[in-house]
Amino acid sequence: MKRLRFINQKEIIIIVSNFYFNRKSHKQDIIKFSKAIGSNTRFEILKLLKETKEEYSITSLANKLKQTEANISSQIKTLEKVGLITTTYKPGNHGVSKMVSCNFDKLVIEF
């Protein structure tokens, strides 16, 4: 992650790996990002992926977080849209499995 210089102490800055949001950023982008990390389930998904540094299937995430696969799949779509996670498909026991991994090194929100 690159180091950033802060010119104005009153500037609101959100840094996610290669993401950089501040008051001058597009308002809708900041709102989408904030909503993506604002859900308890999505927060738990990000926390699990970051702490374990492992790739999980939708099924394994659902089991680990005691949620339905449909709910986890929906939450994953939201996180993927803002770039916080990466998904890939791998052969599984019954077809293909959607695999999920963390797409950031560090999440920092500074006010």
Backbone as a chain_set.jsonl record, in Angstrom:
{"seq": "MKRLRFINQKEIIIIVSNFYFNRKSHKQDIIKFSKAIGSNTRFEILKLLKETKEEYSITSLANKLKQTEANISSQIKTLEKVGLITTTYKPGNHGVSKMVSCNFDKLVIEF", "coords": {"N": [[0.832, -1.172, 0.0], [0.517, 2.21, -0.799], [2.023, 5.07, 0.723], [0.315, 7.92, 1.903], [0.093, 11.457, 1.69], [-1.277, 13.805, 3.83], [-2.876, 16.69, 3.257], [-4.82, 18.365, 4.249], [-6.121, 18.453, 7.413], [-8.826, 18.177, 7.995], [-9.919, 16.615, 6.094], [-11.79, 13.815, 5.037], [-10.845, 10.538, 4.832], [-10.757, 7.454, 3.217], [-9.108, 4.492, 2.934], [-8.544, 1.673, 1.07], [-6.596, -0.797, 0.374], [-5.871, -0.384, -2.801], [-7.799, 1.516, -3.075], [-9.066, 4.791, -2.763], [-10.738, 7.16, -1.111], [-12.126, 10.33, -0.613], [-13.508, 13.491, 0.494], [-13.708, 14.737, -1.953], [-14.156, 12.752, -3.717], [-16.398, 10.874, -5.813], [-19.645, 11.12, -4.712], [-21.608, 9.038, -4.772], [-20.027, 6.735, -5.064], [-18.702, 6.628, -2.607], [-20.9, 6.273, -0.9], [-21.879, 3.743, -1.768], [-19.682, 2.108, -1.098], [-19.601, 2.488, 1.691], [-22.08, 1.399, 2.434], [-21.625, -1.224, 1.699], [-19.774, -2.169, 3.598], [-21.258, -1.834, 5.813], [-23.04, -3.758, 6.764], [-23.669, -6.284, 9.183], [-23.344, -9.022, 8.571], [-21.834, -8.893, 6.17], [-19.587, -7.613, 7.179], [-18.635, -9.616, 8.922], [-18.011, -11.596, 7.049], [-15.897, -10.349, 5.629], [-14.083, -10.032, 7.739], [-13.547, -12.727, 8.46], [-12.426, -13.719, 6.043], [-10.161, -12.071, 5.844], [-8.752, -12.541, 8.265], [-8.18, -15.318, 8.191], [-6.985, -15.627, 5.759], [-7.661, -17.328, 3.747], [-9.286, -19.07, 1.03], [-12.729, -19.352, 0.526], [-15.643, -21.35, -0.069], [-19.024, -20.6, -1.071], [-20.768, -22.238, 0.312], [-19.157, -23.145, 2.489], [-18.667, -20.703, 3.779], [-21.294, -20.042, 4.5], [-21.891, -22.124, 6.286], [-19.924, -21.69, 8.257], [-20.596, -19.128, 9.201], [-23.145, -19.521, 10.009], [-25.38, -18.996, 8.332], [-27.736, -18.782, 5.586], [-27.054, -20.217, 2.343], [-28.083, -18.744, 0.241], [-28.326, -16.174, 1.349], [-25.629, -15.581, 1.96], [-24.546, -15.659, -0.616], [-25.839, -13.462, -1.782], [-24.767, -11.396, -0.189], [-22.104, -11.593, -0.881], [-22.138, -10.772, -3.554], [-22.619, -8.033, -3.249], [-20.268, -7.191, -1.91], [-18.4, -7.852, -3.832], [-19.032, -6.129, -5.919], [-18.031, -3.652, -5.092], [-15.395, -4.215, -5.002], [-14.07, -5.38, -2.804], [-13.756, -8.07, -2.416], [-12.73, -11.042, -4.194], [-13.95, -13.313, -6.593], [-13.872, -16.659, -7.782], [-14.283, -19.555, -9.873], [-14.255, -22.994, -9.162], [-13.775, -26.507, -9.774], [-16.081, -28.597, -8.119], [-17.609, -30.94, -5.763], [-20.182, -31.389, -6.737], [-20.479, -30.238, -9.416], [-19.52, -26.915, -10.152], [-17.856, -24.77, -7.794], [-18.299, -21.63, -6.274], [-15.717, -19.639, -5.342], [-14.417, -17.58, -2.775], [-12.339, -14.849, -1.98], [-10.302, -12.564, -0.083], [-9.715, -9.211, -1.119], [-8.068, -7.154, -0.373], [-5.382, -5.563, 1.382], [-5.322, -4.004, 3.65], [-7.663, -2.214, 5.554], [-8.485, 1.0, 6.058], [-9.962, 3.655, 7.667], [-10.028, 6.984, 7.952], [-10.723, 9.926, 9.758]], "CA": [[0.0, 0.0, 0.0], [1.284, 3.438, -0.872], [1.825, 6.053, 1.782], [-0.354, 9.118, 1.41], [0.327, 12.675, 2.455], [-2.53, 14.475, 4.132], [-2.683, 18.129, 3.163], [-5.818, 19.03, 5.054], [-6.498, 17.602, 8.539], [-10.271, 18.003, 8.047], [-10.318, 15.755, 4.996], [-12.193, 12.465, 5.392], [-10.127, 9.663, 3.915], [-10.957, 6.023, 3.344], [-8.112, 3.815, 2.113], [-8.68, 0.217, 1.029], [-5.583, -1.27, -0.561], [-5.657, 0.609, -3.842], [-8.937, 2.423, -3.112], [-8.823, 6.049, -2.054], [-11.926, 8.004, -1.125], [-12.157, 11.485, 0.27], [-14.683, 14.323, 0.229], [-13.738, 15.141, -3.346], [-14.542, 11.589, -4.518], [-17.788, 10.834, -6.229], [-20.493, 10.847, -3.554], [-22.258, 7.732, -4.895], [-19.02, 5.693, -4.813], [-18.489, 6.577, -1.156], [-22.11, 5.702, -0.305], [-21.888, 2.307, -2.085], [-18.648, 1.47, -0.298], [-20.031, 2.533, 3.09], [-23.153, 0.423, 2.593], [-21.052, -2.569, 1.57], [-19.138, -2.592, 4.848], [-22.168, -1.492, 6.9], [-23.85, -4.895, 7.196], [-22.986, -7.163, 10.123], [-22.948, -10.241, 7.86], [-20.722, -8.57, 5.267], [-18.427, -7.354, 8.037], [-18.134, -10.915, 9.389], [-17.386, -12.252, 5.898], [-14.597, -9.697, 5.41], [-13.221, -10.348, 8.884], [-13.134, -14.122, 8.334], [-11.52, -13.84, 4.899], [-8.912, -11.365, 6.134], [-8.039, -13.193, 9.367], [-7.705, -16.658, 7.842], [-6.251, -15.511, 4.492], [-8.021, -18.51, 2.974], [-10.36, -18.977, 0.062], [-13.885, -20.093, 1.006], [-16.784, -21.502, -0.965], [-20.255, -20.021, -0.52], [-21.272, -23.218, 1.288], [-18.344, -23.133, 3.714], [-18.941, -19.434, 4.471], [-22.633, -20.147, 5.092], [-21.778, -23.001, 7.465], [-19.074, -21.036, 9.265], [-21.293, -17.961, 9.756], [-24.502, -19.951, 10.373], [-26.293, -18.26, 7.458], [-28.127, -19.572, 4.422], [-26.219, -20.013, 1.167], [-28.689, -17.663, -0.542], [-27.963, -14.9, 1.984], [-24.191, -15.368, 1.765], [-24.36, -15.358, -2.037], [-26.28, -12.073, -1.969], [-23.8, -10.521, 0.479], [-20.876, -11.681, -1.676], [-22.344, -9.923, -4.735], [-22.445, -6.649, -2.822], [-18.846, -6.966, -1.631], [-17.669, -7.967, -5.087], [-19.307, -4.932, -6.719], [-17.153, -2.549, -4.675], [-14.012, -4.651, -5.142], [-13.437, -5.818, -1.566], [-13.457, -9.492, -2.515], [-12.588, -11.611, -5.526], [-14.547, -14.635, -6.696], [-13.451, -17.52, -8.883], [-15.018, -20.82, -9.899], [-13.406, -24.181, -9.161], [-14.547, -27.748, -9.773], [-16.476, -29.064, -6.794], [-18.178, -32.282, -5.711], [-21.415, -31.427, -7.52], [-20.389, -29.154, -10.392], [-18.497, -25.931, -9.8], [-18.051, -24.006, -6.565], [-17.856, -20.235, -6.304], [-14.752, -19.441, -4.277], [-14.336, -16.174, -2.377], [-11.121, -14.472, -1.256], [-10.138, -11.155, 0.275], [-9.049, -8.467, -2.181], [-7.395, -5.98, 0.163], [-4.374, -5.806, 2.402], [-5.619, -3.259, 4.871], [-8.801, -1.312, 5.444], [-8.268, 2.113, 6.969], [-10.865, 4.788, 7.512], [-9.546, 8.087, 8.779], [-11.538, 11.134, 9.763]], "C": [[0.882, 1.241, 0.0], [1.01, 4.323, 0.331], [1.211, 7.301, 1.168], [-0.005, 10.303, 2.297], [-1.018, 13.369, 2.639], [-2.281, 15.975, 4.186], [-3.613, 18.863, 4.117], [-6.28, 18.081, 6.161], [-8.0, 17.326, 8.594], [-10.791, 17.077, 6.952], [-10.682, 14.357, 5.52], [-11.583, 11.531, 4.361], [-10.438, 8.208, 4.238], [-9.959, 5.365, 2.401], [-8.366, 2.314, 2.204], [-7.727, -0.277, -0.039], [-5.33, -0.204, -1.615], [-6.868, 1.515, -4.026], [-8.593, 3.676, -2.325], [-10.052, 6.927, -2.207], [-11.716, 9.179, -0.188], [-13.364, 12.341, -0.106], [-14.8, 14.739, -1.228], [-14.144, 13.978, -4.262], [-16.018, 11.668, -4.86], [-18.647, 10.347, -5.062], [-21.111, 9.449, -3.607], [-21.279, 6.578, -4.654], [-18.785, 5.525, -3.317], [-19.686, 5.938, -0.462], [-22.169, 4.196, -0.55], [-20.882, 1.548, -1.226], [-19.073, 1.394, 1.169], [-21.136, 1.524, 3.358], [-22.615, -0.997, 2.55], [-20.423, -3.043, 2.87], [-20.042, -2.36, 6.059], [-23.022, -2.624, 7.434], [-23.042, -5.788, 8.126], [-22.5, -8.435, 9.424], [-21.777, -9.982, 6.932], [-19.45, -8.274, 6.048], [-17.805, -8.666, 8.502], [-17.467, -11.697, 8.261], [-15.994, -11.677, 5.666], [-13.605, -10.048, 6.511], [-12.68, -11.777, 8.778], [-12.124, -14.297, 7.193], [-10.16, -13.217, 5.194], [-8.086, -12.091, 7.202], [-7.441, -14.534, 8.962], [-6.843, -16.653, 6.586], [-6.478, -16.743, 3.615], [-9.12, -18.177, 1.98], [-11.502, -19.859, 0.578], [-14.91, -20.247, -0.105], [-17.993, -20.833, -0.29], [-20.801, -20.94, 0.575], [-20.487, -23.179, 2.588], [-18.515, -21.828, 4.495], [-20.289, -19.49, 5.184], [-22.592, -21.004, 6.355], [-21.018, -22.324, 8.594], [-19.814, -19.883, 9.974], [-22.734, -18.255, 10.157], [-25.57, -19.116, 9.648], [-26.71, -19.18, 6.321], [-27.175, -19.274, 3.26], [-26.76, -18.862, 0.315], [-28.308, -16.3, 0.029], [-26.48, -14.589, 1.758], [-23.909, -14.992, 0.312], [-24.744, -13.912, -2.347], [-25.274, -11.087, -1.373], [-22.493, -10.462, -0.312], [-20.984, -10.789, -2.914], [-22.12, -8.457, -4.398], [-20.978, -6.323, -2.587], [-18.009, -7.0, -2.902], [-17.845, -6.715, -5.952], [-18.391, -3.767, -6.357], [-15.683, -2.961, -4.654], [-13.325, -5.134, -3.886], [-13.085, -7.296, -1.573], [-13.321, -9.885, -3.982], [-13.254, -12.982, -5.514], [-13.998, -15.358, -7.922], [-14.31, -18.783, -8.82], [-14.035, -21.972, -9.994], [-14.284, -25.42, -9.184], [-14.838, -28.197, -8.342], [-17.026, -30.467, -6.871], [-19.392, -32.433, -6.613], [-21.427, -30.279, -8.529], [-19.259, -28.211, -10.027], [-18.867, -25.202, -8.516], [-17.537, -22.595, -6.767], [-16.968, -20.022, -5.085], [-14.553, -17.947, -4.032], [-13.028, -15.933, -1.635], [-11.077, -12.961, -1.063], [-9.324, -10.442, -0.804], [-8.376, -7.194, -1.663], [-6.393, -6.383, 1.228], [-4.754, -5.186, 3.737], [-6.783, -2.33, 4.586], [-8.618, -0.223, 6.494], [-9.269, 3.208, 6.658], [-10.391, 5.855, 8.488], [-10.462, 9.281, 8.646], [-10.699, 12.307, 10.226]], "O": [[1.877, 1.306, 0.721], [-0.09, 4.326, 0.884], [1.55, 7.688, 0.05], [0.171, 10.159, 3.506], [-1.796, 13.495, 1.693], [-1.561, 16.466, 5.057], [-3.232, 19.866, 4.721], [-6.785, 17.0, 5.861], [-8.411, 16.33, 9.188], [-11.988, 16.793, 6.9], [-9.965, 13.791, 6.345], [-11.779, 11.709, 3.159], [-10.387, 7.791, 5.395], [-9.959, 5.644, 1.203], [-8.398, 1.752, 3.299], [-8.023, -0.183, -1.23], [-4.641, 0.779, -1.345], [-6.959, 2.216, -5.033], [-7.892, 3.603, -1.317], [-10.368, 7.382, -3.306], [-11.181, 9.021, 0.909], [-14.161, 11.938, -0.953], [-15.895, 15.062, -1.689], [-14.44, 14.187, -5.438], [-16.776, 12.434, -4.264], [-18.394, 9.283, -4.497], [-21.134, 8.748, -2.596], [-21.666, 5.551, -4.096], [-18.68, 4.402, -2.823], [-19.513, 5.146, 0.464], [-22.481, 3.441, 0.371], [-21.187, 0.48, -0.694], [-18.92, 0.355, 1.811], [-21.132, 0.862, 4.396], [-23.09, -1.871, 3.275], [-20.536, -4.221, 3.208], [-19.656, -2.648, 7.192], [-23.672, -2.463, 8.467], [-21.859, -6.024, 7.885], [-21.374, -8.878, 9.654], [-20.824, -10.761, 6.904], [-18.357, -8.646, 5.622], [-16.583, -8.815, 8.48], [-16.47, -12.384, 8.487], [-15.025, -12.422, 5.524], [-12.436, -10.327, 6.244], [-11.488, -12.006, 8.983], [-11.092, -14.946, 7.364], [-9.126, -13.777, 4.831], [-6.872, -12.238, 7.062], [-6.316, -14.852, 9.347], [-6.056, -17.574, 6.37], [-5.606, -17.145, 2.845], [-9.788, -17.147, 2.077], [-11.266, -20.985, 1.016], [-15.033, -19.385, -0.974], [-17.972, -20.544, 0.906], [-21.238, -20.477, 1.629], [-21.075, -23.18, 3.67], [-18.51, -21.836, 5.726], [-20.417, -19.046, 6.325], [-23.188, -20.65, 7.372], [-21.429, -22.384, 9.753], [-19.673, -19.69, 11.182], [-23.46, -17.361, 10.591], [-26.515, -18.609, 10.253], [-26.11, -20.235, 6.116], [-26.568, -18.205, 3.205], [-25.989, -18.097, -0.264], [-28.002, -15.375, -0.723], [-26.124, -13.464, 1.407], [-23.11, -14.093, 0.05], [-24.045, -13.225, -3.092], [-24.968, -10.062, -1.983], [-21.858, -9.411, -0.4], [-20.016, -10.122, -3.28], [-21.504, -7.724, -5.171], [-20.501, -5.277, -3.027], [-17.03, -6.267, -3.031], [-16.912, -6.293, -6.636], [-18.017, -2.98, -7.227], [-14.818, -2.15, -4.325], [-12.103, -5.29, -3.886], [-12.213, -7.731, -0.821], [-13.741, -9.158, -4.882], [-13.137, -13.726, -4.54], [-13.703, -14.748, -8.95], [-14.983, -19.036, -7.82], [-13.101, -21.942, -10.796], [-15.406, -25.4, -8.677], [-13.964, -28.18, -7.476], [-16.931, -31.121, -7.91], [-19.605, -33.498, -7.193], [-22.318, -29.432, -8.482], [-18.174, -28.646, -9.641], [-20.044, -25.039, -8.195], [-16.476, -22.385, -7.354], [-17.401, -20.198, -3.946], [-14.526, -17.152, -4.972], [-12.65, -16.715, -0.763], [-11.724, -12.198, -1.781], [-8.363, -10.997, -1.337], [-8.141, -6.261, -2.43], [-6.541, -7.412, 1.887], [-4.537, -5.766, 4.801], [-6.874, -1.735, 3.512], [-8.599, -0.509, 7.691], [-9.402, 3.633, 5.51], [-10.363, 5.64, 9.7], [-10.922, 9.608, 7.552], [-11.197, 13.43, 10.303]]}, "num_chains": 1, "name": "protein.A"}
